[in-house]
Amino acid sequence: MSEIANTIFSPELAARFDKLVTIYPLRRSALVPMLLYAQDEVGYVSDAVIAEIAERIGLLELDVRNVLSYYSMLRTKPAGKYNVQVCTNISCMLRGGYEILDHCKHKLGIGHKETTSDGVFSLEEVECIGACCWAPAIQINYDFHDDLTPEKVDVLFQMYRDGQGKDVK
Ligand code: FES
């Protein structure tokens, strides 16, 4: 049974949160991981997510919103089923990162932080994702794709549409 009577989270996540707030010396240290887990389950950090996490940790909702606004990987609006993050930091930029970003924009018909009308893809320009040695790189949800060309991106998007995204190299 969860600490919160009317939780918005699944029983599994609620149980995970019950434990998470007990393992740090300060309860608020659990805030960022909780926001990330909640985002994974709900799709974004909604007002309801903010309210429940604040209650679980014993913070004001304003405290949660302040942290939320600092981290670009946390979002307050729904993303597409596949969130495409294109790195344009130095290694990727030198190896065509902006070309990849422009190609994604053109191919998907959306801009930075936008979602396709069918809800399948959303797009973000991001800072280094730690795949510099294989630039240019993108991340789709939690999967990395690197050494990209516009042609490879086309194949990749089609495979995600076909439900085979994780196997694309
Ligand atoms: S600069 Fe793009 S992954 Fe590091």
CSV table of N, CA, C and O and ligand atoms in Angstrom, one decimal, residues 86-93 126-138 144, ligand 1:
chain,number,residue,atom,x,y,z
A,86,VAL,N,18.5,15.7,-30.9
A,86,VAL,CA,19.7,15.9,-31.8
A,86,VAL,C,20.7,16.7,-31.2
A,86,VAL,O,20.5,17.9,-30.8
A,87,CYS,N,21.9,16.2,-31.1
A,87,CYS,CA,23.0,16.9,-30.5
A,87,CYS,C,23.7,17.8,-31.5
A,87,CYS,O,24.0,17.4,-32.6
A,88,THR,N,23.9,19.1,-31.1
A,88,THR,CA,24.6,20.0,-32.0
A,88,THR,C,25.8,20.6,-31.3
A,88,THR,O,26.3,21.7,-31.6
A,89,ASN,N,26.3,20.0,-30.2
A,89,ASN,CA,27.5,20.4,-29.5
A,89,ASN,C,28.7,20.2,-30.5
A,89,ASN,O,28.6,19.6,-31.5
A,90,ILE,N,29.9,20.6,-30.0
A,90,ILE,CA,31.0,20.8,-30.8
A,90,ILE,C,31.4,19.6,-31.7
A,90,ILE,O,31.5,19.7,-32.9
A,91,SER,N,31.5,18.4,-31.2
A,91,SER,CA,31.9,17.2,-32.0
A,91,SER,C,30.8,17.0,-33.0
A,91,SER,O,31.1,16.7,-34.2
A,92,CYS,N,29.6,17.0,-32.6
A,92,CYS,CA,28.5,16.7,-33.6
A,92,CYS,C,28.4,17.9,-34.6
A,92,CYS,O,28.2,17.6,-35.8
A,93,MET,N,28.6,19.1,-34.1
A,93,MET,CA,28.5,20.3,-35.0
A,93,MET,C,29.5,20.1,-36.1
A,93,MET,O,29.3,20.3,-37.3
A,126,VAL,N,19.6,19.4,-28.5
A,126,VAL,CA,20.2,19.2,-27.2
A,126,VAL,C,21.7,19.4,-27.1
A,126,VAL,O,22.4,19.4,-28.2
A,127,GLU,N,22.2,19.5,-25.9
A,127,GLU,CA,23.6,19.6,-25.7
A,127,GLU,C,24.2,18.2,-25.7
A,127,GLU,O,23.4,17.2,-25.9
A,128,CYS,N,25.5,18.1,-25.6
A,128,CYS,CA,26.2,16.8,-25.7
A,128,CYS,C,25.5,15.7,-25.0
A,128,CYS,O,25.1,15.8,-23.8
A,129,ILE,N,25.3,14.5,-25.7
A,129,ILE,CA,24.7,13.4,-25.1
A,129,ILE,C,25.7,12.3,-24.8
A,129,ILE,O,25.3,11.1,-24.6
A,130,GLY,N,27.0,12.6,-24.9
A,130,GLY,CA,28.0,11.7,-24.5
A,130,GLY,C,28.4,10.7,-25.5
A,130,GLY,O,28.9,9.6,-25.2
A,131,ALA,N,28.1,11.0,-26.8
A,131,ALA,CA,28.5,10.0,-27.9
A,131,ALA,C,29.4,10.7,-28.9
A,131,ALA,O,29.4,10.4,-30.1
A,132,CYS,N,30.2,11.6,-28.3
A,132,CYS,CA,31.1,12.5,-29.2
A,132,CYS,C,32.0,11.7,-30.1
A,132,CYS,O,32.3,12.2,-31.3
A,133,CYS,N,32.5,10.6,-29.7
A,133,CYS,CA,33.4,9.8,-30.5
A,133,CYS,C,32.8,9.2,-31.8
A,133,CYS,O,33.4,8.8,-32.7
A,134,TRP,N,31.4,9.2,-31.8
A,134,TRP,CA,30.7,8.6,-32.9
A,134,TRP,C,29.8,9.7,-33.5
A,134,TRP,O,28.7,9.4,-34.1
A,135,ALA,N,30.2,10.9,-33.4
A,135,ALA,CA,29.4,12.0,-33.9
A,135,ALA,C,29.2,11.9,-35.4
A,135,ALA,O,30.1,11.4,-36.1
A,136,PRO,N,28.1,12.5,-35.9
A,136,PRO,CA,27.0,13.1,-35.2
A,136,PRO,C,26.0,12.1,-34.7
A,136,PRO,O,25.8,11.0,-35.3
A,137,ALA,N,25.4,12.4,-33.5
A,137,ALA,CA,24.6,11.4,-32.8
A,137,ALA,C,23.3,12.0,-32.4
A,137,ALA,O,23.1,13.2,-32.2
A,138,ILE,N,22.3,11.1,-32.3
A,138,ILE,CA,21.0,11.5,-31.8
A,138,ILE,C,20.6,10.5,-30.7
A,138,ILE,O,21.1,9.4,-30.7
A,144,PHE,N,20.6,5.3,-28.3
A,144,PHE,CA,21.5,6.2,-29.1
A,144,PHE,C,21.7,5.7,-30.5
A,144,PHE,O,21.7,4.5,-30.8
B,1,FES,S1,29.1,16.6,-28.9
B,1,FES,FE1,27.4,15.4,-29.7
B,1,FES,S2,27.5,13.7,-28.4
B,1,FES,FE2,29.0,15.0,-27.6
